[in-house]
PDB file of N, CA and C in Angstrom:
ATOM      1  N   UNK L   1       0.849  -1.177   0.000  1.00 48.00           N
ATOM      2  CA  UNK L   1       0.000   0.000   0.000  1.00 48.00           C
ATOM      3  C   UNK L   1       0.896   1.243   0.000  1.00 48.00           C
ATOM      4  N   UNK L   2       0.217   2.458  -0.675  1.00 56.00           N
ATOM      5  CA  UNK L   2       1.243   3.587  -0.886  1.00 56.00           C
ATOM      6  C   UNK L   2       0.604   4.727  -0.353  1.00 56.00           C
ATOM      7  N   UNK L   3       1.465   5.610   0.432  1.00 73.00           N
ATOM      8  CA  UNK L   3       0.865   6.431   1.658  1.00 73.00           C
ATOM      9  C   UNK L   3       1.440   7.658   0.843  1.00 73.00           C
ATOM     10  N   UNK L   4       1.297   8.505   1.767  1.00 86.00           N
ATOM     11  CA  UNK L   4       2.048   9.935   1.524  1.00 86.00           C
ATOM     12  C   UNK L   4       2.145  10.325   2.562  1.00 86.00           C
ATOM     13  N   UNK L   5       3.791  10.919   2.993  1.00 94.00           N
ATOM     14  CA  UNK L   5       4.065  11.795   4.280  1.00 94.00           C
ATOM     15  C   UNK L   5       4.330  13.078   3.619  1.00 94.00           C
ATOM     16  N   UNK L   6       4.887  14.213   4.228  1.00 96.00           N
ATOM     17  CA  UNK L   6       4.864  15.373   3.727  1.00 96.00           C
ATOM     18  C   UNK L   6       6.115  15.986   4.389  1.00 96.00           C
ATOM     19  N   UNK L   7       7.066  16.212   3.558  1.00 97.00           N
ATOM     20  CA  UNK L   7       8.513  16.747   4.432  1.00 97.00           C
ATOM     21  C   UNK L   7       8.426  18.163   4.044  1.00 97.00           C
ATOM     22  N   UNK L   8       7.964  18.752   5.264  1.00 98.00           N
ATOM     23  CA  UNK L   8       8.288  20.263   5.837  1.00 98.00           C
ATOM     24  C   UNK L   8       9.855  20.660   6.123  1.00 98.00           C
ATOM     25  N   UNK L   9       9.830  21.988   5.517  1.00 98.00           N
ATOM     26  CA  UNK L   9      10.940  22.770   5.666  1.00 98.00           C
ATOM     27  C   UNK L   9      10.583  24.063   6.049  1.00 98.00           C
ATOM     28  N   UNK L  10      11.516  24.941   6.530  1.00 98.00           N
ATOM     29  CA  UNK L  10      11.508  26.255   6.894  1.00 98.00           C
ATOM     30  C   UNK L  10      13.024  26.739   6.384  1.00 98.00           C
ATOM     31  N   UNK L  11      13.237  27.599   5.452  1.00 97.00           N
ATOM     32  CA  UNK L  11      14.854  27.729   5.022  1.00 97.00           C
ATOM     33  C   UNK L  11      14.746  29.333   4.742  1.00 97.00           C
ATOM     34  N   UNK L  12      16.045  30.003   5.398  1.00 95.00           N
ATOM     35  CA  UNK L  12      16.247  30.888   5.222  1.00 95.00           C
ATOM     36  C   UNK L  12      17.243  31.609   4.015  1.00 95.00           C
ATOM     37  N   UNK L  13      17.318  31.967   3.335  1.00 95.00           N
ATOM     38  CA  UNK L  13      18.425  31.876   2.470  1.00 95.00           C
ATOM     39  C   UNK L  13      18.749  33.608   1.661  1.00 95.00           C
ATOM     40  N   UNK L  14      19.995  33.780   1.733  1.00 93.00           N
ATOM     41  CA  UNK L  14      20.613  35.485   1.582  1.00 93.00           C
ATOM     42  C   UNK L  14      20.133  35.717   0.372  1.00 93.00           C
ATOM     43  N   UNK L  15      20.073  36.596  -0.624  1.00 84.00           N
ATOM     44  CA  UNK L  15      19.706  37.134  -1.783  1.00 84.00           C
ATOM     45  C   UNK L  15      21.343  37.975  -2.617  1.00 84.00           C
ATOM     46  N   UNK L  16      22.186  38.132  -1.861  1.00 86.00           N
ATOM     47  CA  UNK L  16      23.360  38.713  -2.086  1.00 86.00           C
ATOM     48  C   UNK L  16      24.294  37.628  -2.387  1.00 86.00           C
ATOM     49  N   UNK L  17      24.604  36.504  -1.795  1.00 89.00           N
ATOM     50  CA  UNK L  17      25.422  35.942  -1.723  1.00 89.00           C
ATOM     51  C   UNK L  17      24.718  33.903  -1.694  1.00 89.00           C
ATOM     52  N   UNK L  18      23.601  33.760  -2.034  1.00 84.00           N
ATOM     53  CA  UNK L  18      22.756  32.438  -1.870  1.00 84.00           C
ATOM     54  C   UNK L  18      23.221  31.539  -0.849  1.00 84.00           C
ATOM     55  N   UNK L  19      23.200  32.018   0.625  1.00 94.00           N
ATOM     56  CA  UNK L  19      23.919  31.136   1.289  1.00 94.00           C
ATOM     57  C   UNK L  19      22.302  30.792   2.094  1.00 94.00           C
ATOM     58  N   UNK L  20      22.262  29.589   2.544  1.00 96.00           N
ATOM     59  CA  UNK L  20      20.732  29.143   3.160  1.00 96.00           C
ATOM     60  C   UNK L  20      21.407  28.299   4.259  1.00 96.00           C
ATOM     61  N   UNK L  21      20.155  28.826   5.188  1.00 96.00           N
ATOM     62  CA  UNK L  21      20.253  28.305   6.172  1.00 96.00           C
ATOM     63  C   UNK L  21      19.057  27.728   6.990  1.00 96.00           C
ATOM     64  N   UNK L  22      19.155  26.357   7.167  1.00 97.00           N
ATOM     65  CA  UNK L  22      17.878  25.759   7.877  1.00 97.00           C
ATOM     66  C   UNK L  22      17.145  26.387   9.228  1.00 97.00           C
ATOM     67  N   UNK L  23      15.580  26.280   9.464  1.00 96.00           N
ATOM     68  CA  UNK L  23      15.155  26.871  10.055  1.00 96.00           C
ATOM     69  C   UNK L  23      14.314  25.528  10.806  1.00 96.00           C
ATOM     70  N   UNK L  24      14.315  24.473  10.451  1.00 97.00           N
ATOM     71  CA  UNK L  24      13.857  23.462  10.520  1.00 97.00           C
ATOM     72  C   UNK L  24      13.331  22.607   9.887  1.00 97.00           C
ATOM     73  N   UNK L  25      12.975  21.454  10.266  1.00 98.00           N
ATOM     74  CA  UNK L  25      12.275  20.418   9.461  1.00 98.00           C
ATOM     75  C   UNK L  25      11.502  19.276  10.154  1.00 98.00           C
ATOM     76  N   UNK L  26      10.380  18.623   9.590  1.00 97.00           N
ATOM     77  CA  UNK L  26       9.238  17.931   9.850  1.00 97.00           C
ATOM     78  C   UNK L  26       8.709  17.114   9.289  1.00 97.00           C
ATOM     79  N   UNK L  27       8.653  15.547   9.290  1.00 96.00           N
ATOM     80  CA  UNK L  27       7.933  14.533   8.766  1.00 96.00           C
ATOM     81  C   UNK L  27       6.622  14.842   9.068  1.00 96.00           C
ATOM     82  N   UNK L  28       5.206  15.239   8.311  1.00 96.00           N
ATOM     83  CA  UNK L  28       4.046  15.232   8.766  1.00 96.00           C
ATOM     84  C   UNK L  28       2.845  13.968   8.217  1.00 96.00           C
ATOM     85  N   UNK L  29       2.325  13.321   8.886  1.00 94.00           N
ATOM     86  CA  UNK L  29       1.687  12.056   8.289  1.00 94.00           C
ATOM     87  C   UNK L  29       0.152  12.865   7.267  1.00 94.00           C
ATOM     88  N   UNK L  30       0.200  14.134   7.071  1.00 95.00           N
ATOM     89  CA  UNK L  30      -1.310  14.519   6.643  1.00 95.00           C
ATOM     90  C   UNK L  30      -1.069  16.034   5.679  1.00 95.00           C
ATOM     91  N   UNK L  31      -1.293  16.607   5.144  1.00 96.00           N
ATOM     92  CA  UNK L  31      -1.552  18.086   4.743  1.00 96.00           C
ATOM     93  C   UNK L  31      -1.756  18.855   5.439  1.00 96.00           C
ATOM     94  N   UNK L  32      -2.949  18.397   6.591  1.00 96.00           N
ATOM     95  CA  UNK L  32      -3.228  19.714   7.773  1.00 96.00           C
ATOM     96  C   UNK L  32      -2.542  19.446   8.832  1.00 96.00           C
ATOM     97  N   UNK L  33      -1.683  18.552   9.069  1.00 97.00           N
ATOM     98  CA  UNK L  33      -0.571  18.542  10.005  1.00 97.00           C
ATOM     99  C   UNK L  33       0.760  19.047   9.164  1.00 97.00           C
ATOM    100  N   UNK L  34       1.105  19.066   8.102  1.00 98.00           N
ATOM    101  CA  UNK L  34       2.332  19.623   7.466  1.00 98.00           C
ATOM    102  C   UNK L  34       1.609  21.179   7.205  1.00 98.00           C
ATOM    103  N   UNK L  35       0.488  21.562   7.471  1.00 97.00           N
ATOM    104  CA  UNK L  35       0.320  23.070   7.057  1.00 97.00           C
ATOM    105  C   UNK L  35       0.499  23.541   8.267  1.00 97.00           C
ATOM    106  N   UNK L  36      -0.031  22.738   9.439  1.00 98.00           N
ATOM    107  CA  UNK L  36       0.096  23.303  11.164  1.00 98.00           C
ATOM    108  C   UNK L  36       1.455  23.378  11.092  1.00 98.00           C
ATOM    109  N   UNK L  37       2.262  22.738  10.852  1.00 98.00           N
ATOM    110  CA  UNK L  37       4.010  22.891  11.441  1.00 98.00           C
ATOM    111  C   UNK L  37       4.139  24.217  10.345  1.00 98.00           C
ATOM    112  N   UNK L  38       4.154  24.600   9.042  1.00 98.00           N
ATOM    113  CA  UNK L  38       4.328  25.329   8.259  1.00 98.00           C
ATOM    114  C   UNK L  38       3.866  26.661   9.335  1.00 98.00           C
ATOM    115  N   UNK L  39       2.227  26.848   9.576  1.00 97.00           N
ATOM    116  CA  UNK L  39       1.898  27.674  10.348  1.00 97.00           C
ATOM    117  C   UNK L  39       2.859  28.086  11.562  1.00 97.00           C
ATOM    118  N   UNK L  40       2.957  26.694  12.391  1.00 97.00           N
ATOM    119  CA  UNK L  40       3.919  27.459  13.808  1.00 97.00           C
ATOM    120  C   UNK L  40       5.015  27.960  13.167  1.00 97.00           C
ATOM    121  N   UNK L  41       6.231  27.171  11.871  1.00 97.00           N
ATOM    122  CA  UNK L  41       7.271  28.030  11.805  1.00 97.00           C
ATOM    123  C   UNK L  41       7.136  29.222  11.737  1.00 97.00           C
ATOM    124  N   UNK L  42       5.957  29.796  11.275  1.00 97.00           N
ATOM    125  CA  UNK L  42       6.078  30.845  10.187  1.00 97.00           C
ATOM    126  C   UNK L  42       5.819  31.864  11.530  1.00 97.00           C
ATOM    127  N   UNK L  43       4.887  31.421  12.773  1.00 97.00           N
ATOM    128  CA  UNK L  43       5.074  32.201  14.011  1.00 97.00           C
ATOM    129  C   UNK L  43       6.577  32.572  14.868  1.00 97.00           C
ATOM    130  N   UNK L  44       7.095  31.157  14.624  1.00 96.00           N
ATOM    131  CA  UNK L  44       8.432  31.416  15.460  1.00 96.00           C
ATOM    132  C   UNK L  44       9.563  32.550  14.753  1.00 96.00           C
ATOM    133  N   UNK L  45       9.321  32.389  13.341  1.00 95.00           N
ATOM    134  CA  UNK L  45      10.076  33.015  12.328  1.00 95.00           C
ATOM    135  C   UNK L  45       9.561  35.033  12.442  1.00 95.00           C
ATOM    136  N   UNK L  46       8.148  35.001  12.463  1.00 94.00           N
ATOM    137  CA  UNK L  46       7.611  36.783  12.732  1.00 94.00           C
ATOM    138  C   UNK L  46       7.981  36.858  13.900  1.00 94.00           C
ATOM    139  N   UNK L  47       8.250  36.274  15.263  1.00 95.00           N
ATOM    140  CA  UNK L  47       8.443  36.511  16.638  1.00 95.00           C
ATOM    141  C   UNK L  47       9.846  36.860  17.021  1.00 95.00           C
ATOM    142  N   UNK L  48      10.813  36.582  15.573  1.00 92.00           N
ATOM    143  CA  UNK L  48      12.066  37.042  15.772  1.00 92.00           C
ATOM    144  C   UNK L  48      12.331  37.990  14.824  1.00 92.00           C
ATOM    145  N   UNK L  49      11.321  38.601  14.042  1.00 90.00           N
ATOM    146  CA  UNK L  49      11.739  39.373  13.250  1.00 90.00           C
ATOM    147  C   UNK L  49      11.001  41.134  13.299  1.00 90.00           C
ATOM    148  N   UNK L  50      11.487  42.169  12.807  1.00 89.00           N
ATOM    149  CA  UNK L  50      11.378  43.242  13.784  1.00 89.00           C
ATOM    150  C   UNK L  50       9.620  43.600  13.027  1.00 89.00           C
ATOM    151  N   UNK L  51       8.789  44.433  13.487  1.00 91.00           N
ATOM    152  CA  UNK L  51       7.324  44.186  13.028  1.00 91.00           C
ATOM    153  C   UNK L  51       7.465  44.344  11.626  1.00 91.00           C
ATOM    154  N   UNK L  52       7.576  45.516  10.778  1.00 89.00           N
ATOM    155  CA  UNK L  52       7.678  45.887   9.255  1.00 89.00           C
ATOM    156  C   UNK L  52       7.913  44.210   8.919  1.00 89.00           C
ATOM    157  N   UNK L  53       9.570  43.859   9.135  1.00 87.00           N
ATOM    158  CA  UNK L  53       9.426  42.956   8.185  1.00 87.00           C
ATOM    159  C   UNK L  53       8.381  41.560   8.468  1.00 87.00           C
ATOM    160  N   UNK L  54       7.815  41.608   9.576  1.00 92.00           N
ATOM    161  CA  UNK L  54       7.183  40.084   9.825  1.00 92.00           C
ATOM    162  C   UNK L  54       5.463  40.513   9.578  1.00 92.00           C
ATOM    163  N   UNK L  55       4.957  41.474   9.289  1.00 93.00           N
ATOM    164  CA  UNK L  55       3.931  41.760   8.541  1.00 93.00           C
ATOM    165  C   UNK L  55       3.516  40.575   7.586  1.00 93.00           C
ATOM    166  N   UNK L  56       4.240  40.565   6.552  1.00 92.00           N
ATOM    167  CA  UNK L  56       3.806  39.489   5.654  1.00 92.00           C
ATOM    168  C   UNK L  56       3.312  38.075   6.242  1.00 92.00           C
ATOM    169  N   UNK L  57       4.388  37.842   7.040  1.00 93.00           N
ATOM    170  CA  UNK L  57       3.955  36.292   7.415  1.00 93.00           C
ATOM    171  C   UNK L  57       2.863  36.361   8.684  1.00 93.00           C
ATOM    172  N   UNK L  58       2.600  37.448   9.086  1.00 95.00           N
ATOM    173  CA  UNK L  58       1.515  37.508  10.128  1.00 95.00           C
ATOM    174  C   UNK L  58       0.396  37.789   9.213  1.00 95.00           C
ATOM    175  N   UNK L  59       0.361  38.283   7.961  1.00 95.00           N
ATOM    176  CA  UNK L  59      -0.924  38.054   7.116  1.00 95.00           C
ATOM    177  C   UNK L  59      -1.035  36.658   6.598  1.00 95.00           C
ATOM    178  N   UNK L  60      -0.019  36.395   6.338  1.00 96.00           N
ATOM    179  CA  UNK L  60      -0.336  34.461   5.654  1.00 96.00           C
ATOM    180  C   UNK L  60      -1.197  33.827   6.746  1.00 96.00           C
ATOM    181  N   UNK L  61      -0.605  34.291   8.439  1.00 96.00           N
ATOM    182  CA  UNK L  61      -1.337  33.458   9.293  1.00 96.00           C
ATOM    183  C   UNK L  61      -2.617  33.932   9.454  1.00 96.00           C
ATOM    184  N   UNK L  62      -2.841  34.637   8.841  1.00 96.00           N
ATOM    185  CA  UNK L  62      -4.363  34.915   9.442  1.00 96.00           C
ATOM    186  C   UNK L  62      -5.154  34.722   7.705  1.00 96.00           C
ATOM    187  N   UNK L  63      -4.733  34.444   6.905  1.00 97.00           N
ATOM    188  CA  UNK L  63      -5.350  34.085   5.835  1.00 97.00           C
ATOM    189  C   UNK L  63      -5.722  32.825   5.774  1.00 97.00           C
ATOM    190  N   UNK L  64      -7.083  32.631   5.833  1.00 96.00           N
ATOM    191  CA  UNK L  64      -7.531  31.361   5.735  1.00 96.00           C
ATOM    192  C   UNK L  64      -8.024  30.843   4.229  1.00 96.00           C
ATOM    193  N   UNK L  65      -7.983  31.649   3.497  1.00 97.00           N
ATOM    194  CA  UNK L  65      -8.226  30.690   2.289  1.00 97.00           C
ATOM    195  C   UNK L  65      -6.978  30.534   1.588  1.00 97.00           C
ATOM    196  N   UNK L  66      -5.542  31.010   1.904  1.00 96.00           N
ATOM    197  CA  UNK L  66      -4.396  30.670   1.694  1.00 96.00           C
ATOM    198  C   UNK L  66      -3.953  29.330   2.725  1.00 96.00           C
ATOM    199  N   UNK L  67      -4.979  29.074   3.011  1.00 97.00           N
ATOM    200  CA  UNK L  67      -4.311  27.762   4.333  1.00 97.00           C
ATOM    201  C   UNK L  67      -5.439  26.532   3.608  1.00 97.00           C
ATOM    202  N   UNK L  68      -6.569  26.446   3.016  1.00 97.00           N
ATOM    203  CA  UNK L  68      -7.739  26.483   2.123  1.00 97.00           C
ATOM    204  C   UNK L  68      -6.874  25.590   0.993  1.00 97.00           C
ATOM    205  N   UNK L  69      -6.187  26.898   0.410  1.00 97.00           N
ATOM    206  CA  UNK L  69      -5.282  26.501  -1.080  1.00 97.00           C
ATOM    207  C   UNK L  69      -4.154  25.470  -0.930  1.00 97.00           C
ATOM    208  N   UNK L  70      -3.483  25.847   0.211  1.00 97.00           N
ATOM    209  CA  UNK L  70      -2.062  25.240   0.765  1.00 97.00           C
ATOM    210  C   UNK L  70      -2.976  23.562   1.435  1.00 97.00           C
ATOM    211  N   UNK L  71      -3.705  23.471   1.449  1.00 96.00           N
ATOM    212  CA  UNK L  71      -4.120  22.776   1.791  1.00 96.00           C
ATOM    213  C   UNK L  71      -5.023  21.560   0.584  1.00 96.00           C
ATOM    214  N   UNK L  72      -5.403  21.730  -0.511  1.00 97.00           N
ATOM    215  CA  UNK L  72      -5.553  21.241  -1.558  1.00 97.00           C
ATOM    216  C   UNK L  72      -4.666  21.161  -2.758  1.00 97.00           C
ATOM    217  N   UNK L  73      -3.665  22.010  -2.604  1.00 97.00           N
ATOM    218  CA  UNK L  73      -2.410  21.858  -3.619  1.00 97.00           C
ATOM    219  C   UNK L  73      -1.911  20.569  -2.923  1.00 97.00           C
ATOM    220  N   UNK L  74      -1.619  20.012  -1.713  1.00 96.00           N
ATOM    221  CA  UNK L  74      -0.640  19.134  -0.466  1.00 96.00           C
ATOM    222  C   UNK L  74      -1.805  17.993  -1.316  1.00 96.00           C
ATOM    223  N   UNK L  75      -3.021  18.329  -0.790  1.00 93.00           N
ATOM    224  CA  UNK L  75      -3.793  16.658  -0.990  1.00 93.00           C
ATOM    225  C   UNK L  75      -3.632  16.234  -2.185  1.00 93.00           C
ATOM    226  N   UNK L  76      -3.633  17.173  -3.609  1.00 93.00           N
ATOM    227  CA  UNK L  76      -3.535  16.362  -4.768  1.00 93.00           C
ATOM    228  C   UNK L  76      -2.011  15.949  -5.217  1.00 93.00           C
ATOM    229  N   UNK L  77      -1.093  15.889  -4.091  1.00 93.00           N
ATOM    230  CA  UNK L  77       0.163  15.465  -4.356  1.00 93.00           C
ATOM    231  C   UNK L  77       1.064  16.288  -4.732  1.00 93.00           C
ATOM    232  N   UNK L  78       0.984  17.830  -4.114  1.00 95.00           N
ATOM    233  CA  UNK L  78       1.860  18.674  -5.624  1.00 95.00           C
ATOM    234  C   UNK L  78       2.434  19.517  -4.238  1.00 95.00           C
ATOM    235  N   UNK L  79       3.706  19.726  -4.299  1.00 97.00           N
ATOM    236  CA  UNK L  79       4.072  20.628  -3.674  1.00 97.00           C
ATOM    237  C   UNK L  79       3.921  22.388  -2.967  1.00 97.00           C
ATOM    238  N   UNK L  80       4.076  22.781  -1.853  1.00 98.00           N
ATOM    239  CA  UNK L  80       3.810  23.743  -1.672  1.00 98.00           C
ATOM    240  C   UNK L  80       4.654  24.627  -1.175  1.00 98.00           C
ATOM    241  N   UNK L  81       4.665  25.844  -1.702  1.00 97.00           N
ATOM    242  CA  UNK L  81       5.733  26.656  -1.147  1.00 97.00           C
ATOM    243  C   UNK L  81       5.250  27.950  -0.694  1.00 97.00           C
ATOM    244  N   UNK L  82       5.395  29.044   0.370  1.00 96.00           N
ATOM    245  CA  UNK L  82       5.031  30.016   0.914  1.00 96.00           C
ATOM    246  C   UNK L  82       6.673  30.803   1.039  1.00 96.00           C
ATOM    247  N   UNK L  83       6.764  32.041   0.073  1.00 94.00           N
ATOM    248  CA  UNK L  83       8.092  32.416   0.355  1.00 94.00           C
ATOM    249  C   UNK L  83       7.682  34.314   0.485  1.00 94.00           C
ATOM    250  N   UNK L  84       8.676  34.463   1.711  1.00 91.00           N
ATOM    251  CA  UNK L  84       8.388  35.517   2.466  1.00 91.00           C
ATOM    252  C   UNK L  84       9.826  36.449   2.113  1.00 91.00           C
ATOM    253  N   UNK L  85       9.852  37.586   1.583  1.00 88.00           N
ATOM    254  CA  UNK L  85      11.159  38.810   1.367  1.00 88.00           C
ATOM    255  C   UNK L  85      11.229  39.598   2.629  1.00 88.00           C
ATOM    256  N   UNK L  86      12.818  39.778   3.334  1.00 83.00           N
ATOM    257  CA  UNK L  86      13.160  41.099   4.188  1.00 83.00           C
ATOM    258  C   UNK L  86      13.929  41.396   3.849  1.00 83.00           C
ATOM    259  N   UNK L  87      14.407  42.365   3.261  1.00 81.00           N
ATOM    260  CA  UNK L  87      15.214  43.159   2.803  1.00 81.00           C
ATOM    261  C   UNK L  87      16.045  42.043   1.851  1.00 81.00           C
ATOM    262  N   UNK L  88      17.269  41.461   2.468  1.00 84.00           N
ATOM    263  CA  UNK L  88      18.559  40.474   1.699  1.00 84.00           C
ATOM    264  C   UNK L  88      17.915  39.348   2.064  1.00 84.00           C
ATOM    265  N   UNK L  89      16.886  38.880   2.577  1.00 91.00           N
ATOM    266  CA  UNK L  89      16.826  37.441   3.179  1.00 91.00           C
ATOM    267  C   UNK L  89      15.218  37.094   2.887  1.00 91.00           C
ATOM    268  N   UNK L  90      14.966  36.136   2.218  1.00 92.00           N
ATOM    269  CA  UNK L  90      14.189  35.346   1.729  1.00 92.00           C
ATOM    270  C   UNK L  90      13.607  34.209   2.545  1.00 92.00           C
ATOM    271  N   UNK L  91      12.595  33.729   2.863  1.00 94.00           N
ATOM    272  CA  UNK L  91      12.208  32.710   3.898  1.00 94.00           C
ATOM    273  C   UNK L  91      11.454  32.282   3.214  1.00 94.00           C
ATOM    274  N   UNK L  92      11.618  30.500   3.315  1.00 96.00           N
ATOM    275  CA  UNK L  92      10.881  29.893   2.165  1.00 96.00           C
ATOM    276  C   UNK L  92      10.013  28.703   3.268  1.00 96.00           C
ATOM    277  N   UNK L  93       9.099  27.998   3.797  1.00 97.00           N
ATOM    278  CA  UNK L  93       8.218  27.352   3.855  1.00 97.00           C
ATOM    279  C   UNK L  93       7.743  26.443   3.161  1.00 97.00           C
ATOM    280  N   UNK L  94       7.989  25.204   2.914  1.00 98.00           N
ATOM    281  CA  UNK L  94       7.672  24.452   1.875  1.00 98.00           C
ATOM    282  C   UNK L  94       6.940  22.823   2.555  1.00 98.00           C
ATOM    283  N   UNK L  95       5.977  22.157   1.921  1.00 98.00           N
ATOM    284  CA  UNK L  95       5.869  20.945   1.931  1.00 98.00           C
ATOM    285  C   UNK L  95       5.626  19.879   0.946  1.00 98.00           C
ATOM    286  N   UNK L  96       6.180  19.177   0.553  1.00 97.00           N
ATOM    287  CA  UNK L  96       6.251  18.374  -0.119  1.00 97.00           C
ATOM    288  C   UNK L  96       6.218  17.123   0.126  1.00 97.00           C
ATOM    289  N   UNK L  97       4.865  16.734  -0.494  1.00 95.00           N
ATOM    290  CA  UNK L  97       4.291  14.882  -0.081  1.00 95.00           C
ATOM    291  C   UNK L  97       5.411  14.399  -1.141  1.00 95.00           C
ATOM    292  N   UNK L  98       5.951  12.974  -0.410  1.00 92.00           N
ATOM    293  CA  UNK L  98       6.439  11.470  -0.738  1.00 92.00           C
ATOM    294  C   UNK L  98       6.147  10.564  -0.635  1.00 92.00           C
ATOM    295  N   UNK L  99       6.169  10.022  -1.201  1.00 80.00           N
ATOM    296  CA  UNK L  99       5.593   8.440  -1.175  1.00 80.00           C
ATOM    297  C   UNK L  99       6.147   7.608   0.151  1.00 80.00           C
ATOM    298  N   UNK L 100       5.389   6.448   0.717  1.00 68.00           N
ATOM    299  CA  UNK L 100       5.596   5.870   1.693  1.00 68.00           C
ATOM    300  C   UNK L 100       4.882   3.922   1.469  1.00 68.00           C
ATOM    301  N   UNK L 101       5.620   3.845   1.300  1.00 58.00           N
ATOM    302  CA  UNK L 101       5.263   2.053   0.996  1.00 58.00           C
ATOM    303  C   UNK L 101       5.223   1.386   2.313  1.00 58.00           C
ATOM    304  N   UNK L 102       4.219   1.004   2.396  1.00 58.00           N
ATOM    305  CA  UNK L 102       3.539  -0.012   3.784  1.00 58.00           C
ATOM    306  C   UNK L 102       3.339  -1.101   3.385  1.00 58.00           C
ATOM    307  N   UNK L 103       4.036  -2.413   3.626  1.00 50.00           N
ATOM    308  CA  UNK L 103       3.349  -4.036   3.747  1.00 50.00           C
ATOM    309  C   UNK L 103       2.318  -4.048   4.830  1.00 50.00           C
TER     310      UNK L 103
END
């Protein structure tokens, strides 16, 4: 039988010089559990960043038909990405279902 998990990322990465740096990562067994971890990063990520620039990602969180979309792009198998600009630094959010083979 063939499953799908969903490997969450959170990556930060420069715009000057392309250097990236992990922000974390997450095996999620579902779409609305890989959009919840997507969601908390994207809190931990505005909670360190000064208000101007974390605006954006405090509107993603409160957009619910962007959580709606992110959430039916994941079920029909297709990757998802949420990418956020501050000034030189780019924050990318992503989940992407894989296959999972169960006897």
């Amino acid at each position: 039988m063939l499953t799908r998990t969903y490997r969450c990322q959170a990556i930060a990465s420069t715009s000057d010089d392309g250097r990236t740096f992990p922000l974390g990562a997450y095996m999620a067994g579902s779409p609305r559990l890989a959009l919840r971890w997507l969601r908390d990063r994207a809190r931990h990520i505005s909670d360190q960043l000064d208000p101007p620039a974390a605006r954006p990602l405090l509107a993603w969180l409160h957009d619910h038909q962007a959580h709606e979309h992110a959430l039916a792009v994941l079920a029909s198998g297709t990757p998802y990405t949420h990418t956020v600009y501050d000034d030189a630094i780019r924050y990318l959010l992503t989940a992407r279902p894989t296959p999972r083979l169960y006897t």
